[in-house]
PDB file of C-alpha atoms and ligand atoms in Angstrom:
ATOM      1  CA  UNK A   1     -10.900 -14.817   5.211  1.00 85.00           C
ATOM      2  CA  UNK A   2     -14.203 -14.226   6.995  1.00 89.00           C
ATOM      3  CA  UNK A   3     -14.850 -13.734  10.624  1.00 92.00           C
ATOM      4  CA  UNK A   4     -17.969 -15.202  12.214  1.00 92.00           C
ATOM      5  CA  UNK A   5     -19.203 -12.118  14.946  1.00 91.00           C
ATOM      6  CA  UNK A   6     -21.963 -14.077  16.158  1.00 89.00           C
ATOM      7  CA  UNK A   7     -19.838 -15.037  19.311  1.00 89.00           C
ATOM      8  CA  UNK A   8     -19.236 -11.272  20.133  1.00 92.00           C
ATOM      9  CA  UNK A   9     -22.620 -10.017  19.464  1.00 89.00           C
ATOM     10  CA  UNK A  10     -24.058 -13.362  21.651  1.00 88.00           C
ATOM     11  CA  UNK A  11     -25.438 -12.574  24.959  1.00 87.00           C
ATOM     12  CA  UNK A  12     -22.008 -13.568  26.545  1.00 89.00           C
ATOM     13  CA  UNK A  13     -19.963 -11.211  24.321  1.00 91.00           C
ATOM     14  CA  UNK A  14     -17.284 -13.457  24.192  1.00 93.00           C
ATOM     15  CA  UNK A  15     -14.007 -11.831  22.585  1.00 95.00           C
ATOM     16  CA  UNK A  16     -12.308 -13.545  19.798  1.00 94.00           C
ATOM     17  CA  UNK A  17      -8.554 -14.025  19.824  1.00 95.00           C
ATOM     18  CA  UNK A  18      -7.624 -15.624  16.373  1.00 94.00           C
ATOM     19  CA  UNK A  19      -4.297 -15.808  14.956  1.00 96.00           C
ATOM     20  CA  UNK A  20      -4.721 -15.868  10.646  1.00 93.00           C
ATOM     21  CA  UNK A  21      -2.304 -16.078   7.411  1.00 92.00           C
ATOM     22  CA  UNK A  22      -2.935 -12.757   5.473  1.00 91.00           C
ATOM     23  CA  UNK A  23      -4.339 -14.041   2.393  1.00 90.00           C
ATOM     24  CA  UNK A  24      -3.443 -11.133   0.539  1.00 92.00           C
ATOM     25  CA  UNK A  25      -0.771 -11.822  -2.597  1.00 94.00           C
ATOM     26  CA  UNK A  26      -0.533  -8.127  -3.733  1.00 96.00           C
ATOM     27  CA  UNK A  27      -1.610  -4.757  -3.122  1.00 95.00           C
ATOM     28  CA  UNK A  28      -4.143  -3.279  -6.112  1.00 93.00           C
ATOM     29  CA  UNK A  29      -3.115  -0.039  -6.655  1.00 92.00           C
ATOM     30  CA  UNK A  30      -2.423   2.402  -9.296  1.00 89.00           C
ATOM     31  CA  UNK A  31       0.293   1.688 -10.574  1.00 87.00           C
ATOM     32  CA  UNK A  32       0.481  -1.620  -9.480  1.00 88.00           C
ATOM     33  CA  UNK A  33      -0.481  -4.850  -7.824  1.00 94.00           C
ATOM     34  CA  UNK A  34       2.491  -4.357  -5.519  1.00 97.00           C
ATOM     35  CA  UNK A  35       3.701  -8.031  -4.463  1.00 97.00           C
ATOM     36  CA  UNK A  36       3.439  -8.364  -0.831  1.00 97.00           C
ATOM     37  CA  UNK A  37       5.886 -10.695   0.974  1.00 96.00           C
ATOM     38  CA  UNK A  38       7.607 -11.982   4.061  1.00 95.00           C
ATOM     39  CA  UNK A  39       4.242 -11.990   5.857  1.00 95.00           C
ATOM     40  CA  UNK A  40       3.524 -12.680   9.266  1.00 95.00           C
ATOM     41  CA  UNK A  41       0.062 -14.219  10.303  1.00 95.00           C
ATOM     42  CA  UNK A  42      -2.331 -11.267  11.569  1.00 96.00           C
ATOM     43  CA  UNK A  43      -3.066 -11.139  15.321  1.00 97.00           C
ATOM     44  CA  UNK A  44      -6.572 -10.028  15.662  1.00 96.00           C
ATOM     45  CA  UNK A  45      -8.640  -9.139  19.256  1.00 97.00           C
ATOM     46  CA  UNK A  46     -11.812  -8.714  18.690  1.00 96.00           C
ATOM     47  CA  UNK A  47     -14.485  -7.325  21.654  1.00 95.00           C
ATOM     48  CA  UNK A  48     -17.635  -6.247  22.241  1.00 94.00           C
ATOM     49  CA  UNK A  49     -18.325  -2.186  22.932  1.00 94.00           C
ATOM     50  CA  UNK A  50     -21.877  -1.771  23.480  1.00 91.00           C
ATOM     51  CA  UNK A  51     -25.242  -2.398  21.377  1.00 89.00           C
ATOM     52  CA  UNK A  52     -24.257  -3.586  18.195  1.00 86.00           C
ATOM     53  CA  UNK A  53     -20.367  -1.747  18.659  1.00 90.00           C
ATOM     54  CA  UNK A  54     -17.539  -3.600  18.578  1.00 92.00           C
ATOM     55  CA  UNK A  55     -13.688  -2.901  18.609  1.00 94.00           C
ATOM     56  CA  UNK A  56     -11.184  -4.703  16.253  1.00 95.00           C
ATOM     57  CA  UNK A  57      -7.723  -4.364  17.251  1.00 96.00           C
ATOM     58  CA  UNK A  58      -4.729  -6.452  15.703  1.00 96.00           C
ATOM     59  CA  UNK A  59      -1.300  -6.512  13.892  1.00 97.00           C
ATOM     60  CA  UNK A  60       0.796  -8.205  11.705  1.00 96.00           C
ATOM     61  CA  UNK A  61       3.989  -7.259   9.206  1.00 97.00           C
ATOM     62  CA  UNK A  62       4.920  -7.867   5.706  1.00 97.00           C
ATOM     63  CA  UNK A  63       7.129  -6.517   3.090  1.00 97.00           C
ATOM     64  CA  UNK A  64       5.338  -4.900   0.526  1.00 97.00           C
ATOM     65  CA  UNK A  65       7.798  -4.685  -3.292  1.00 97.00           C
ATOM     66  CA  UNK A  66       7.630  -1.352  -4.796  1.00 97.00           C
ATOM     67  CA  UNK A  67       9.552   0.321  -7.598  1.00 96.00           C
ATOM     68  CA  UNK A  68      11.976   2.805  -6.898  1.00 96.00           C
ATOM     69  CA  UNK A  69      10.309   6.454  -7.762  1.00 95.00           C
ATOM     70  CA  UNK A  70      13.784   7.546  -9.425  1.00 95.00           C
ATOM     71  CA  UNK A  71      14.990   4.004 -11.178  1.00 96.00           C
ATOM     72  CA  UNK A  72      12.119   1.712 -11.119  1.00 94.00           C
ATOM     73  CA  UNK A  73      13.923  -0.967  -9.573  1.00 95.00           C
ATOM     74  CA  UNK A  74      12.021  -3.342  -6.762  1.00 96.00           C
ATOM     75  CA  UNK A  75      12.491  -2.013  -3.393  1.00 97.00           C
ATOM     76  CA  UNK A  76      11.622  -4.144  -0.647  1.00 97.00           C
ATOM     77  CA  UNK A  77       9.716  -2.163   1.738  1.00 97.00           C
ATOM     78  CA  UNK A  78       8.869  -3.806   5.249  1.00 97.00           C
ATOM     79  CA  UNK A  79       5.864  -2.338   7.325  1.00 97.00           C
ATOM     80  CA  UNK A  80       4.369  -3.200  10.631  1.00 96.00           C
ATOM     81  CA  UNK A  81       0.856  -2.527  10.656  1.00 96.00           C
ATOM     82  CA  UNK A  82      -1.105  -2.404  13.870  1.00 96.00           C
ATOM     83  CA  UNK A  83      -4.656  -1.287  13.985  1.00 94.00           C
ATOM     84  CA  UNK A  84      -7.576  -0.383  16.482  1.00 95.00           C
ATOM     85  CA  UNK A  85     -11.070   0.085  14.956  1.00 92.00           C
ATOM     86  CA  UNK A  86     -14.819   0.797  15.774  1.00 91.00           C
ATOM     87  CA  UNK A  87     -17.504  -0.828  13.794  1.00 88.00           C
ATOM     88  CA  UNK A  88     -20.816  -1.150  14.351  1.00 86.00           C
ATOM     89  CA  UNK A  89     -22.422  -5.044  12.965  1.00 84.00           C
ATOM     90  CA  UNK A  90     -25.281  -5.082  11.187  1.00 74.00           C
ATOM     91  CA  UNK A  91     -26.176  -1.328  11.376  1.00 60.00           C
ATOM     92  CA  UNK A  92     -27.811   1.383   9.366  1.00 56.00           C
ATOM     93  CA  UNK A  93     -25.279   2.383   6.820  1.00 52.00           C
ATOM     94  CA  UNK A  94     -25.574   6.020   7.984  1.00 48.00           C
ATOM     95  CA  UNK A  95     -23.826   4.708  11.580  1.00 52.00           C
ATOM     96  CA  UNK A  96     -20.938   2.845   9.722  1.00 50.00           C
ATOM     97  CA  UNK A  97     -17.949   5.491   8.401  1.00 56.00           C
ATOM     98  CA  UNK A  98     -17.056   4.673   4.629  1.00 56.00           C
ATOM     99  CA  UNK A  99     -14.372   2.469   5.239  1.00 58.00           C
ATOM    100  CA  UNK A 100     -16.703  -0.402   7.405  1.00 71.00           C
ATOM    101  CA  UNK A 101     -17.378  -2.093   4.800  1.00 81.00           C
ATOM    102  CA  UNK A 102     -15.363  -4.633   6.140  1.00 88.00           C
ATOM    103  CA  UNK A 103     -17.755  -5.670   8.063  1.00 88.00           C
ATOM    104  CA  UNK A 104     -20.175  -7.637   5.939  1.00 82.00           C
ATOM    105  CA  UNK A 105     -23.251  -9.065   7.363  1.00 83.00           C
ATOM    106  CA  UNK A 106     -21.973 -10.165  10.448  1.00 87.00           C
ATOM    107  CA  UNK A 107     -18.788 -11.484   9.649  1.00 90.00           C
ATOM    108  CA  UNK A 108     -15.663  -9.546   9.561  1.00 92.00           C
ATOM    109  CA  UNK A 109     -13.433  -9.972   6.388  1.00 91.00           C
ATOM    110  CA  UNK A 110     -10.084 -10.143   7.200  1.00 92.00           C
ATOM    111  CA  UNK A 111      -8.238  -9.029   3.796  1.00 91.00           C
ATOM    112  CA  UNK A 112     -10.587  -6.126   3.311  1.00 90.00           C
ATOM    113  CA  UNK A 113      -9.744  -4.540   6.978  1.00 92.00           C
ATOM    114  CA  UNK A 114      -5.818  -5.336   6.373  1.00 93.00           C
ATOM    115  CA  UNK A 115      -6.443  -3.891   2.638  1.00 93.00           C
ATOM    116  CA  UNK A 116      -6.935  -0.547   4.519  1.00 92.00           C
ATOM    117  CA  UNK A 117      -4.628  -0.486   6.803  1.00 94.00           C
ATOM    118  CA  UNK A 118      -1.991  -1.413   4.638  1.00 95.00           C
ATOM    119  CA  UNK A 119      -3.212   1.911   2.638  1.00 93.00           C
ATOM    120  CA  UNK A 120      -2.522   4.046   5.199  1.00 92.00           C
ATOM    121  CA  UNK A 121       0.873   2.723   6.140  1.00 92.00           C
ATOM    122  CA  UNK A 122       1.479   2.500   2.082  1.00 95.00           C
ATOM    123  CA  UNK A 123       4.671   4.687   1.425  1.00 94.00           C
ATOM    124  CA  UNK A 124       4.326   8.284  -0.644  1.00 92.00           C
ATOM    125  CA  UNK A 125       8.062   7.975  -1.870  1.00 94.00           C
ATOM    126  CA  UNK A 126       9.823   5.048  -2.549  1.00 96.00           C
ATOM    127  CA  UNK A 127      13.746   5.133  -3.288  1.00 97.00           C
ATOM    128  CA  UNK A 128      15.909   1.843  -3.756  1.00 96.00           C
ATOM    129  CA  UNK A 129      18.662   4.539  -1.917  1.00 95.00           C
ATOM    130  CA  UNK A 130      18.697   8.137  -0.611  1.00 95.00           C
ATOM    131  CA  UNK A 131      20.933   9.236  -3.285  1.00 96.00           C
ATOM    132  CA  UNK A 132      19.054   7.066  -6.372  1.00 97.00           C
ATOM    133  CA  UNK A 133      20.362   8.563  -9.818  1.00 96.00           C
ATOM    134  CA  UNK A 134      17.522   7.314 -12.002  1.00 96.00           C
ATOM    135  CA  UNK A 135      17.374   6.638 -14.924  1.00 95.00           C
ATOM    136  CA  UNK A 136      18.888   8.923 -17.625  1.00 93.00           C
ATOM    137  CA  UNK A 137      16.211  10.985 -19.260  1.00 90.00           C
ATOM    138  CA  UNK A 138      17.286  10.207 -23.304  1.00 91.00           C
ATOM    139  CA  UNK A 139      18.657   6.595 -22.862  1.00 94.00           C
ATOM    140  CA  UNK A 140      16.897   5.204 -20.411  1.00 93.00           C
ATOM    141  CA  UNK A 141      20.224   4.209 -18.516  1.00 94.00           C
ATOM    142  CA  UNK A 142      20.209   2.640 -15.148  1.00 96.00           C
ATOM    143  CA  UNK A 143      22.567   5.525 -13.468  1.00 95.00           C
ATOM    144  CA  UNK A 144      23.071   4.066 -10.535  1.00 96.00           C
ATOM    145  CA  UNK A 145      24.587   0.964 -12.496  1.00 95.00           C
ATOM    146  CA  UNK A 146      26.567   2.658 -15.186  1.00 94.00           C
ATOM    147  CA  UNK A 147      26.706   6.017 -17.155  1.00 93.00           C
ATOM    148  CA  UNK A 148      25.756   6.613 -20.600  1.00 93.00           C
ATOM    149  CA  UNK A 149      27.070   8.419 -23.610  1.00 91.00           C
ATOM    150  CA  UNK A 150      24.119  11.401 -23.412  1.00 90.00           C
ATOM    151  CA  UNK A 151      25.896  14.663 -23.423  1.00 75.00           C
ATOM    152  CA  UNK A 152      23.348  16.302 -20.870  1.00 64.00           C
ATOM    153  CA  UNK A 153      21.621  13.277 -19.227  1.00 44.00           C
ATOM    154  CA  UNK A 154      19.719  16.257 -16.678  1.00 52.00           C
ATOM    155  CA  UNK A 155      18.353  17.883 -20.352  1.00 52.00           C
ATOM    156  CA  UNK A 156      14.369  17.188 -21.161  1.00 59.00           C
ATOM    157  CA  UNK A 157      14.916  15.588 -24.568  1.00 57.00           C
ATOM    158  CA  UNK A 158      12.882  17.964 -26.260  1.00 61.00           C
ATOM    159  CA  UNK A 159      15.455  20.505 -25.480  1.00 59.00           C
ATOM    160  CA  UNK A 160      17.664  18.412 -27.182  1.00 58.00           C
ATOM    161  CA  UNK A 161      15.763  18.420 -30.508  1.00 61.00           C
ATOM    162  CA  UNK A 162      15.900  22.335 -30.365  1.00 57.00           C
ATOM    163  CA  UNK A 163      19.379  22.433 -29.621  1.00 58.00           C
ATOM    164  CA  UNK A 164      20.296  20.813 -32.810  1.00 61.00           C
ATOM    165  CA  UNK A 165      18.015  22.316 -34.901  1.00 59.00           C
ATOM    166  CA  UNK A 166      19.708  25.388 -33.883  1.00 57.00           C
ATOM    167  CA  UNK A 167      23.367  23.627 -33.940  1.00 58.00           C
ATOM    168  CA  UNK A 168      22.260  22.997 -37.791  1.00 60.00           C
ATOM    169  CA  UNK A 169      21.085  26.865 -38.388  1.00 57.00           C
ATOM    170  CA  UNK A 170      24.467  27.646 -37.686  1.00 54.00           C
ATOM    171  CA  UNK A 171      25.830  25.715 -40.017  1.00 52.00           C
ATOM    172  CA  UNK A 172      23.769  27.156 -42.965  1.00 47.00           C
TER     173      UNK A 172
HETATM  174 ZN1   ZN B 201      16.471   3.865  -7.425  1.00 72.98          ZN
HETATM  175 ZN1   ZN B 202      21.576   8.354 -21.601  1.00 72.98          ZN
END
């Protein structure tokens, strides 16, 4: 969704209150897209700064699903995301930072802006519980759900393989 600025950058700097649905259906990210759900419409303030400055404040929450790190199964994760931003419409790209290329032309695009901020509040571990088992290392078994016949489920398989070659050295 696209923002028009003109309003803001008009002679009477009018602020913009808008209330919008995040568009968004899923996060692209390695690994991913991430489904997000259970979203609440984004609350956005826009004002003017100075010159061609403005500020873009807002909020809005959502429940992103990620796979537990440990088991891989779908962890609802809810985050509130509330942001305040600088930007500067229409300027020379050496005044903008990286990441205002939200700002295109002189509208303001909605899903890009909440695409970062969503980033940052993105979670570096993800566990379905504290205490997660995983998933056994041979089998493949769900541990949290069951155990497995594996004699040494902690063992990197490849261990395993020189364990009974030497199990059948004995034997000879
Ligand atoms: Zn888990
Ligand atoms: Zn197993």
């Amino acid at each position: 969704m696209l923002l028009n600025l003109s309003d803001v950058l008009s002679e009477q700097h009018k602020p913009i209150d808008a209330v919008l649905p995040l568009e968004m259906e899923a996060m692209k990210l390695p690994g991913g897209p991430f489904p997000l759900v259970e979203k609440s419409s984004v609350q956005i303030h826009i004002e003017h700064v100075k010159g061609k400055e403005i500020s873009v404040s807002g909020s809005c929450s959502l429940t992103a699903v990620i796979p537990c790190d440990r088991c891989l199964s779908p962890v609802k994760v809810p985050m509130e995301i509330s942001f305040e931003r600088h930007a500067v419409v229409g300027g020379e790209t050496a005044e903008t930072d990286e990441e205002s290329d939200y700002i295109d032309g002189y509208h303001l695009d909605v899903d890009k802006l909440l695409y970062y901020e969503i980033l940052i509040g993105w979670p570096t571990k993800t566990l379905c519980r504290e205490d997660c088992k995983g998933l056994c290392s041979v089998c493949g078994q769900n541990l949290n759900e069951g155990t497995c016949d594996c004699e040494d489920p902690g063992l990197d398989p490849r261990m395993s393989v020189i364990r009974d070659l030497f199990k059948n050295f004995k034997e000879v």
